[in-house]
Amino acid sequence: MVNINYSSIKQKLSKQLSSSGWDIVDRYIFSNEFHGILEHLVKGVNDNKRFTPKIKYLFRAFEECPYNKLKAVIVGQDPYPNLNVADGIGFSSSLNNKIPTSLNTIFNKLEESIDNYERNPDLTRWANQGILSIQTALTTQVDTIGSHYNLWKPFIKSIITYINDNNTEIVFVFMGEKANSFSQYVNIHPTIYCSHPASAKYKETWKANDVFININNKLKEFNKSEIIW
C-alpha cells in the first residue's frame, strides 16, 4: 500500500511552477479535479498498475516553457508508455541517452528539411524557446497507451481554450487524430495538422505536413524569432 501526502505533492508541484507564469496550472494543482487524478494514480499503483511519467514531471512542459515566452503549442497523443522514458515534455526523453521511435521519426524528418537542428532526445531546448509540447494525457499506465486519456481530457481542453482566448499570434499543432479532436477549441490562431510520428511504424513515411518549417514560417509572419530545432 502506497501512502501519499497529497498536500506535500501539490506544494512541490506548485513550487516548481513558481517562476513559469502559468497561473492557470498552479490553480489547477490545488483543485478538486487534480486531487481526484492523484487519487486515481495512487489507486492504480496500489493495484499494481504503474504509471509514467513520475509525478514530479507532470507539469514539466509548463515549467520549461514560461507563459510569457509561449510561441507554439504542439499536442501529441500519450507519454511514452515505458518506465523512465517520458520526462513530462511531449516527445522528449532526457532520462537516458536513447532516442524513442517517435522522436527518431521526428529527427529524421528534421534532417530532411532543416539545416540547423540537434539530434538530442532532451527537448528542453524547444520548451525554453517557447514550444509548449504536451500530450492529450499527461500520464499513461505503463504499457497501456490511452489508458488515462479521459482522466486528463478536461485539463487539456481547459489549457487549449485558455491559450486560445488569452493570447495572440500562437501557432497550434495537432499530431494525430486524438490530438486533432482538441482543435475545435482553437478559433483565433493558425493551426497545423499532421499525422502522429508513431504512424511511421505502419507506413513507409510520416506525413508530417512540413510541420517544423510551417511553424517557423508562421512565427516569421508574427515577427517572432524562429525555433532552432
mmCIF file of C-alpha atoms in Angstrom:
data_model
loop_
_atom_site.group_PDB
_atom_site.id
_atom_site.type_symbol
_atom_site.label_atom_id
_atom_site.label_comp_id
_atom_site.label_asym_id
_atom_site.label_seq_id
_atom_site.Cartn_x
_atom_site.Cartn_y
_atom_site.Cartn_z
ATOM 1 C CA MET A 1 0.000 0.000 0.000
ATOM 2 C CA VAL A 2 1.403 3.373 -1.063
ATOM 3 C CA ASN A 3 0.816 6.177 1.439
ATOM 4 C CA ILE A 4 0.803 9.635 -0.105
ATOM 5 C CA ASN A 5 0.981 13.107 1.403
ATOM 6 C CA TYR A 6 -1.185 14.859 -1.179
ATOM 7 C CA SER A 7 -0.651 18.294 0.299
ATOM 8 C CA SER A 8 3.126 17.933 0.073
ATOM 9 C CA ILE A 9 2.910 16.801 -3.565
ATOM 10 C CA LYS A 10 0.783 19.797 -4.507
ATOM 11 C CA GLN A 11 3.097 22.224 -2.739
ATOM 12 C CA LYS A 12 6.156 20.795 -4.504
ATOM 13 C CA LEU A 13 4.500 20.912 -7.928
ATOM 14 C CA SER A 14 3.379 24.474 -7.294
ATOM 15 C CA LYS A 15 6.888 25.499 -6.261
ATOM 16 C CA GLN A 16 8.315 24.001 -9.452
ATOM 17 C CA LEU A 17 5.926 26.209 -11.439
ATOM 18 C CA SER A 18 6.502 29.344 -9.376
ATOM 19 C CA SER A 19 8.571 31.234 -11.949
ATOM 20 C CA SER A 20 6.800 29.957 -15.073
ATOM 21 C CA GLY A 21 3.847 32.359 -15.125
ATOM 22 C CA TRP A 22 1.341 29.536 -15.684
ATOM 23 C CA ASP A 23 -1.142 30.674 -13.046
ATOM 24 C CA ILE A 24 -3.908 28.564 -14.584
ATOM 25 C CA VAL A 25 -1.840 25.411 -13.993
ATOM 26 C CA ASP A 26 -0.903 26.466 -10.482
ATOM 27 C CA ARG A 27 -4.582 26.919 -9.610
ATOM 28 C CA TYR A 28 -5.360 23.549 -11.117
ATOM 29 C CA ILE A 29 -2.846 21.837 -8.838
ATOM 30 C CA PHE A 30 -4.966 22.815 -5.833
ATOM 31 C CA SER A 31 -8.294 21.907 -7.458
ATOM 32 C CA ASN A 32 -10.568 19.019 -6.538
ATOM 33 C CA GLU A 33 -10.188 17.733 -10.093
ATOM 34 C CA PHE A 34 -6.434 17.331 -9.789
ATOM 35 C CA HIS A 35 -6.797 15.782 -6.346
ATOM 36 C CA GLY A 36 -9.021 13.184 -7.981
ATOM 37 C CA ILE A 37 -6.333 12.486 -10.592
ATOM 38 C CA LEU A 38 -3.736 11.968 -7.872
ATOM 39 C CA GLU A 39 -6.046 9.574 -6.060
ATOM 40 C CA HIS A 40 -6.630 7.670 -9.296
ATOM 41 C CA LEU A 41 -2.897 7.357 -9.918
ATOM 42 C CA VAL A 42 -2.202 6.187 -6.376
ATOM 43 C CA LYS A 43 -5.030 3.649 -6.510
ATOM 44 C CA GLY A 44 -3.569 2.317 -9.739
ATOM 45 C CA VAL A 45 -0.159 1.858 -8.163
ATOM 46 C CA ASN A 46 -1.760 0.046 -5.223
ATOM 47 C CA ASP A 47 -3.478 -2.224 -7.760
ATOM 48 C CA ASN A 48 -0.098 -2.901 -9.417
ATOM 49 C CA LYS A 49 -0.857 -0.564 -12.327
ATOM 50 C CA ARG A 50 2.156 1.697 -12.522
ATOM 51 C CA PHE A 51 2.083 4.930 -14.493
ATOM 52 C CA THR A 52 4.515 7.175 -16.299
ATOM 53 C CA PRO A 53 5.992 9.791 -16.089
ATOM 54 C CA LYS A 54 6.691 10.307 -12.401
ATOM 55 C CA ILE A 55 4.524 12.804 -10.536
ATOM 56 C CA LYS A 56 7.362 15.310 -10.274
ATOM 57 C CA TYR A 57 7.417 15.579 -14.068
ATOM 58 C CA LEU A 58 3.669 16.085 -14.596
ATOM 59 C CA PHE A 59 3.834 19.784 -15.441
ATOM 60 C CA ARG A 60 7.430 19.983 -16.647
ATOM 61 C CA ALA A 61 6.329 21.139 -20.113
ATOM 62 C CA PHE A 62 4.912 24.262 -18.460
ATOM 63 C CA GLU A 63 7.893 24.720 -16.132
ATOM 64 C CA GLU A 64 10.336 24.805 -19.034
ATOM 65 C CA CYS A 65 8.176 26.954 -21.339
ATOM 66 C CA PRO A 66 7.404 30.190 -19.481
ATOM 67 C CA TYR A 67 3.978 31.578 -20.281
ATOM 68 C CA ASN A 68 5.355 34.926 -21.450
ATOM 69 C CA LYS A 69 7.624 33.180 -23.979
ATOM 70 C CA LEU A 70 4.933 30.952 -25.486
ATOM 71 C CA LYS A 71 5.064 30.807 -29.300
ATOM 72 C CA ALA A 72 3.585 27.446 -30.280
ATOM 73 C CA VAL A 73 1.650 24.556 -28.792
ATOM 74 C CA ILE A 74 2.301 21.007 -30.000
ATOM 75 C CA VAL A 75 -0.246 18.404 -28.940
ATOM 76 C CA GLY A 76 0.691 14.747 -29.305
ATOM 77 C CA GLN A 77 -1.022 11.593 -28.093
ATOM 78 C CA ASP A 78 0.338 9.872 -24.956
ATOM 79 C CA PRO A 79 3.525 9.874 -22.912
ATOM 80 C CA TYR A 80 5.931 7.096 -23.804
ATOM 81 C CA PRO A 81 4.394 4.035 -22.074
ATOM 82 C CA ASN A 82 7.661 2.585 -20.768
ATOM 83 C CA LEU A 83 9.193 3.440 -17.415
ATOM 84 C CA ASN A 84 11.972 6.042 -17.290
ATOM 85 C CA VAL A 85 11.433 7.310 -20.831
ATOM 86 C CA ALA A 86 8.850 10.143 -20.652
ATOM 87 C CA ASP A 87 10.074 13.269 -18.852
ATOM 88 C CA GLY A 88 6.980 15.493 -18.916
ATOM 89 C CA ILE A 89 7.746 17.328 -22.165
ATOM 90 C CA GLY A 90 5.938 15.864 -25.155
ATOM 91 C CA PHE A 91 8.197 13.542 -27.233
ATOM 92 C CA SER A 92 11.190 14.379 -25.042
ATOM 93 C CA SER A 93 13.288 11.762 -23.257
ATOM 94 C CA SER A 94 16.012 13.268 -21.104
ATOM 95 C CA LEU A 95 16.211 10.351 -18.654
ATOM 96 C CA ASN A 96 18.513 8.218 -20.786
ATOM 97 C CA ASN A 97 20.563 8.531 -23.958
ATOM 98 C CA LYS A 98 18.185 6.539 -26.154
ATOM 99 C CA ILE A 99 16.007 8.176 -28.785
ATOM 100 C CA PRO A 100 12.430 6.760 -28.714
ATOM 101 C CA THR A 101 10.937 5.626 -32.006
ATOM 102 C CA SER A 102 8.535 8.562 -32.415
ATOM 103 C CA LEU A 103 11.263 11.090 -31.675
ATOM 104 C CA ASN A 104 13.608 9.322 -34.077
ATOM 105 C CA THR A 105 10.941 9.742 -36.764
ATOM 106 C CA ILE A 106 10.750 13.452 -35.917
ATOM 107 C CA PHE A 107 14.527 13.823 -36.141
ATOM 108 C CA ASN A 108 14.610 12.004 -39.472
ATOM 109 C CA LYS A 109 12.070 14.473 -40.839
ATOM 110 C CA LEU A 110 14.025 17.416 -39.457
ATOM 111 C CA GLU A 111 17.129 16.076 -41.164
ATOM 112 C CA GLU A 112 15.298 16.209 -44.496
ATOM 113 C CA SER A 113 14.177 19.819 -44.195
ATOM 114 C CA ILE A 114 16.089 21.764 -41.535
ATOM 115 C CA ASP A 115 19.772 22.670 -41.763
ATOM 116 C CA ASN A 116 20.264 23.597 -38.126
ATOM 117 C CA TYR A 117 18.870 21.026 -35.722
ATOM 118 C CA GLU A 118 20.145 18.979 -32.802
ATOM 119 C CA ARG A 119 19.627 15.217 -32.501
ATOM 120 C CA ASN A 120 19.330 15.264 -28.732
ATOM 121 C CA PRO A 121 16.383 13.457 -27.079
ATOM 122 C CA ASP A 122 16.143 16.109 -24.353
ATOM 123 C CA LEU A 123 13.713 18.634 -25.856
ATOM 124 C CA THR A 124 14.044 21.137 -23.033
ATOM 125 C CA ARG A 125 15.710 23.410 -25.604
ATOM 126 C CA TRP A 126 12.446 23.539 -27.580
ATOM 127 C CA ALA A 127 10.447 24.380 -24.467
ATOM 128 C CA ASN A 128 12.874 27.132 -23.458
ATOM 129 C CA GLN A 129 12.351 28.750 -26.868
ATOM 130 C CA GLY A 130 8.567 28.868 -26.486
ATOM 131 C CA ILE A 131 7.303 25.437 -27.566
ATOM 132 C CA LEU A 132 4.692 24.011 -25.198
ATOM 133 C CA SER A 133 4.781 20.317 -26.129
ATOM 134 C CA ILE A 134 2.094 18.331 -24.342
ATOM 135 C CA GLN A 135 0.093 15.156 -24.895
ATOM 136 C CA THR A 136 -3.658 14.529 -24.811
ATOM 137 C CA ALA A 137 -2.945 12.901 -21.433
ATOM 138 C CA LEU A 138 -0.110 13.831 -19.098
ATOM 139 C CA THR A 139 0.209 10.257 -17.810
ATOM 140 C CA THR A 140 -0.477 6.752 -19.004
ATOM 141 C CA GLN A 141 -0.488 3.348 -17.395
ATOM 142 C CA VAL A 142 2.755 1.546 -18.167
ATOM 143 C CA ASP A 143 2.419 -0.463 -21.388
ATOM 144 C CA THR A 144 -1.174 0.737 -21.878
ATOM 145 C CA ILE A 145 -1.415 3.639 -24.312
ATOM 146 C CA GLY A 146 -4.538 5.785 -23.986
ATOM 147 C CA SER A 147 -5.470 4.485 -20.542
ATOM 148 C CA HIS A 148 -5.530 7.967 -18.935
ATOM 149 C CA TYR A 149 -6.992 9.937 -21.832
ATOM 150 C CA ASN A 150 -10.356 10.596 -20.154
ATOM 151 C CA LEU A 151 -8.615 11.384 -16.875
ATOM 152 C CA TRP A 152 -6.785 14.374 -18.370
ATOM 153 C CA LYS A 153 -9.192 15.428 -21.121
ATOM 154 C CA PRO A 154 -10.842 18.262 -19.113
ATOM 155 C CA PHE A 155 -7.448 19.717 -18.202
ATOM 156 C CA ILE A 156 -6.089 19.629 -21.753
ATOM 157 C CA LYS A 157 -9.309 21.208 -23.019
ATOM 158 C CA SER A 158 -9.040 23.995 -20.440
ATOM 159 C CA ILE A 159 -5.396 24.713 -21.279
ATOM 160 C CA ILE A 160 -6.003 24.924 -25.024
ATOM 161 C CA THR A 161 -9.103 27.061 -24.511
ATOM 162 C CA TYR A 162 -7.242 29.376 -22.138
ATOM 163 C CA ILE A 163 -4.330 29.862 -24.535
ATOM 164 C CA ASN A 164 -6.730 30.436 -27.430
ATOM 165 C CA ASP A 165 -8.738 33.043 -25.540
ATOM 166 C CA ASN A 166 -5.932 34.904 -23.774
ATOM 167 C CA ASN A 167 -3.080 35.098 -26.255
ATOM 168 C CA THR A 168 -2.300 36.482 -29.695
ATOM 169 C CA GLU A 169 -0.250 35.009 -32.520
ATOM 170 C CA ILE A 170 0.190 31.473 -31.193
ATOM 171 C CA VAL A 171 0.688 28.509 -33.536
ATOM 172 C CA PHE A 172 -1.149 25.293 -32.664
ATOM 173 C CA VAL A 173 -0.021 21.902 -33.955
ATOM 174 C CA PHE A 174 -2.092 18.738 -33.591
ATOM 175 C CA MET A 175 -0.340 15.450 -34.277
ATOM 176 C CA GLY A 176 -2.716 12.556 -34.915
ATOM 177 C CA GLU A 177 -6.486 12.134 -34.783
ATOM 178 C CA LYS A 178 -6.746 12.065 -30.997
ATOM 179 C CA ALA A 179 -4.836 15.330 -30.709
ATOM 180 C CA ASN A 180 -6.813 16.887 -33.537
ATOM 181 C CA SER A 181 -10.044 16.380 -31.582
ATOM 182 C CA PHE A 182 -8.865 19.319 -29.432
ATOM 183 C CA SER A 183 -8.508 21.657 -32.417
ATOM 184 C CA GLN A 184 -12.184 22.556 -32.001
ATOM 185 C CA TYR A 185 -11.140 24.764 -29.075
ATOM 186 C CA VAL A 186 -8.906 26.934 -31.273
ATOM 187 C CA ASN A 187 -10.604 29.612 -33.347
ATOM 188 C CA ILE A 188 -8.347 32.678 -33.444
ATOM 189 C CA HIS A 189 -4.932 31.168 -34.142
ATOM 190 C CA PRO A 190 -3.332 29.292 -37.050
ATOM 191 C CA THR A 191 -3.491 25.510 -36.701
ATOM 192 C CA ILE A 192 -1.365 22.851 -38.349
ATOM 193 C CA TYR A 193 -2.413 19.224 -38.529
ATOM 194 C CA CYS A 194 -0.213 16.216 -39.287
ATOM 195 C CA SER A 195 -0.297 12.521 -38.580
ATOM 196 C CA HIS A 196 1.339 11.257 -35.398
ATOM 197 C CA PRO A 197 5.004 10.285 -35.878
ATOM 198 C CA ALA A 198 4.240 6.847 -34.431
ATOM 199 C CA SER A 199 2.223 6.175 -37.590
ATOM 200 C CA ALA A 200 5.538 5.766 -39.423
ATOM 201 C CA LYS A 201 5.808 2.311 -37.836
ATOM 202 C CA TYR A 202 2.914 1.176 -40.009
ATOM 203 C CA LYS A 203 3.538 3.274 -43.110
ATOM 204 C CA GLU A 204 6.591 3.960 -45.215
ATOM 205 C CA THR A 205 6.823 7.636 -44.305
ATOM 206 C CA TRP A 206 5.495 10.057 -41.721
ATOM 207 C CA LYS A 207 3.010 12.511 -43.197
ATOM 208 C CA ALA A 208 4.463 15.456 -41.345
ATOM 209 C CA ASN A 209 2.972 18.245 -43.473
ATOM 210 C CA ASP A 210 6.289 20.142 -43.215
ATOM 211 C CA VAL A 211 5.230 20.911 -39.665
ATOM 212 C CA PHE A 212 8.530 22.332 -38.409
ATOM 213 C CA ILE A 213 9.021 24.554 -41.445
ATOM 214 C CA ASN A 214 5.422 25.714 -41.200
ATOM 215 C CA ILE A 215 5.768 26.593 -37.515
ATOM 216 C CA ASN A 216 8.735 28.824 -38.267
ATOM 217 C CA ASN A 217 7.013 30.354 -41.277
ATOM 218 C CA LYS A 218 4.081 31.367 -39.083
ATOM 219 C CA LEU A 219 6.418 32.748 -36.440
ATOM 220 C CA LYS A 220 8.142 34.852 -39.095
ATOM 221 C CA GLU A 221 4.756 36.232 -40.122
ATOM 222 C CA PHE A 222 4.266 37.230 -36.469
ATOM 223 C CA ASN A 223 7.738 38.832 -36.373
ATOM 224 C CA LYS A 224 8.781 36.325 -33.736
ATOM 225 C CA SER A 225 12.135 34.559 -33.634
ATOM 226 C CA GLU A 226 12.185 31.161 -35.279
ATOM 227 C CA ILE A 227 12.699 27.949 -33.337
ATOM 228 C CA ILE A 228 16.148 26.406 -33.539
ATOM 229 C CA TRP A 229 15.215 22.760 -33.666
#
